[in-house]
Amino acid sequence: MRLVDEYRDPALAHALATAVVRRATRRWTVMEVCGGQTHAIVEHGLDQLVAPAVELLHGPGCPVCVTPLETLDRAASIAEEAGAIVCSFGDMLRVPGSRGDLFAARARGGDVRVVATPLDAARLAERIAPQPVVFLAVGFETTAPAAAAAARWALARGLANFFLLVAHVRVPPALEAIAAAPDARVHAFLAAGHVCTVMGTAEYESIAARHRVPIVATGFEPVDILEGLALAVAQLEDGAARVENQYRRAVRPEGNPAARALVDEVFAVADRPWRGIGLVPRGGLVLRDRYRALDAEQAFPACAAREPAREPEACRAADVLRGALRPPACPAFGRGCTPEHPLGAPMVSPEGACAAYFRWRGAEEAP
């Protein structure tokens, strides 16, 4: 508890915010990448402490939110049409596809279950063989090692009825896509600390240099975020653009070598669509040839052949995920879109930006 209290010290937080404001000679825009950081910022009012010197933009760092509609549609079809048991994390089941969420697929007769880990799904497949079990594998570099471990476990046991519907995405290529966009207005990034604990910080070096944007690996507590902002603003004021590590108690430059080796053994880097951003070159993972027998898209080709689906017209989730729109500015926020009746994934996930605003500021900021 003492460690947490230190990173939530109000006096230290206010001192850091004051230092950020005093250091800024102009208005800077800084994007925090992780949804966990977004929730901390909104809950503790950190954006208000540094305004107007710094404008905080909320990035696409919610693994559930960036999973494309068609991936949800594939999972629903596999459950409903192919007779497989589809498993995933709990918040994934409430994300809308074009025909409703996975709870709706279950209501229509599909067998959809919540598991705590990918290995739980693999063990289920072993118990009920030969009935097929598909794990919907979503998330960033942080969840990919667990999916890779389940794949290796299943392959070692020769399971013929366990599959992965892979939708893992990689964060650095998405930051590059945002920085390179013609309408980009991000001056600096706060990189997600938990991703950096796995992958390290080396991959950000070329992005910072190429796009002249400071990138600071940052933790999730108020003092972490304000320290990350102070480092980013100091670089901007000095005309620098390098990678720094605020989250030194967890992040090493080389990341977690064992986890990286496991991911590299099971997955290869590939182009991948991100909900809200579109196709991101090298932005995701696919199974390597050795593990291709576990690929749900090959095991159920009819269900995999889904055309890209369109978001509901009233939902501006794509703009929210790009940092182009604050959630309360969406016309549907708090009206047609609420946590109980979400139109888009950012209102569903505990890491979603829309959910953060609705939970902590809904009454004061809803249109």
Tab-separated table of N, CA and C in Angstrom, residues 7-8 14 38-49 220-222 225 360-361:
chain	number	residue	atom	x	y	z
A	7	TYR	N	2.589	6.999	-5.171
A	7	TYR	CA	2.319	7.407	-6.561
A	7	TYR	C	0.953	8.072	-6.703
A	8	ARG	N	0.257	8.244	-5.571
A	8	ARG	CA	-1.019	8.983	-5.575
A	8	ARG	C	-0.955	10.169	-4.619
A	14	HIS	N	0.339	17.740	-7.541
A	14	HIS	CA	0.116	19.165	-7.830
A	14	HIS	C	1.435	19.875	-8.140
A	38	THR	N	-5.747	6.603	-19.478
A	38	THR	CA	-6.893	7.495	-19.699
A	38	THR	C	-7.812	7.513	-18.483
A	39	HIS	N	-8.106	6.340	-17.943
A	39	HIS	CA	-8.991	6.295	-16.776
A	39	HIS	C	-8.376	7.026	-15.591
A	40	ALA	N	-7.065	6.874	-15.377
A	40	ALA	CA	-6.420	7.581	-14.265
A	40	ALA	C	-6.468	9.093	-14.489
A	41	ILE	N	-6.251	9.517	-15.728
A	41	ILE	CA	-6.274	10.949	-16.046
A	41	ILE	C	-7.648	11.544	-15.772
A	42	VAL	N	-8.689	10.871	-16.227
A	42	VAL	CA	-10.045	11.406	-16.069
A	42	VAL	C	-10.491	11.314	-14.610
A	43	GLU	N	-10.198	10.187	-13.966
A	43	GLU	CA	-10.619	10.008	-12.572
A	43	GLU	C	-10.011	11.070	-11.660
A	44	HIS	N	-8.724	11.353	-11.862
A	44	HIS	CA	-8.025	12.279	-10.957
A	44	HIS	C	-7.958	13.706	-11.498
A	45	GLY	N	-8.547	13.938	-12.669
A	45	GLY	CA	-8.565	15.295	-13.215
A	45	GLY	C	-7.201	15.813	-13.619
A	46	LEU	N	-6.320	14.925	-14.039
A	46	LEU	CA	-4.955	15.345	-14.384
A	46	LEU	C	-4.950	16.264	-15.599
A	47	ASP	N	-5.848	16.027	-16.545
A	47	ASP	CA	-5.926	16.889	-17.729
A	47	ASP	C	-6.292	18.312	-17.334
A	48	GLN	N	-7.120	18.444	-16.309
A	48	GLN	CA	-7.526	19.775	-15.858
A	48	GLN	C	-6.392	20.483	-15.121
A	49	LEU	N	-5.507	19.703	-14.467
A	49	LEU	CA	-4.382	20.303	-13.748
A	49	LEU	C	-3.357	20.929	-14.689
A	220	PHE	N	0.983	4.143	-14.588
A	220	PHE	CA	-0.469	4.307	-14.600
A	220	PHE	C	-1.036	5.092	-13.417
A	221	GLU	N	-0.202	5.413	-12.456
A	221	GLU	CA	-0.674	6.187	-11.305
A	221	GLU	C	-0.550	7.683	-11.614
A	222	PRO	N	-1.262	8.537	-10.879
A	222	PRO	CA	-1.221	9.978	-11.178
A	222	PRO	C	0.187	10.565	-11.221
A	225	ILE	N	2.010	9.502	-14.428
A	225	ILE	CA	1.554	10.194	-15.640
A	225	ILE	C	2.057	11.631	-15.668
A	360	TRP	N	-16.592	8.799	-14.785
A	360	TRP	CA	-16.053	9.796	-13.868
A	360	TRP	C	-16.616	11.185	-14.090
A	361	ARG	N	-17.109	11.478	-15.311
A	361	ARG	CA	-17.582	12.844	-15.568
A	361	ARG	C	-18.895	12.879	-16.330
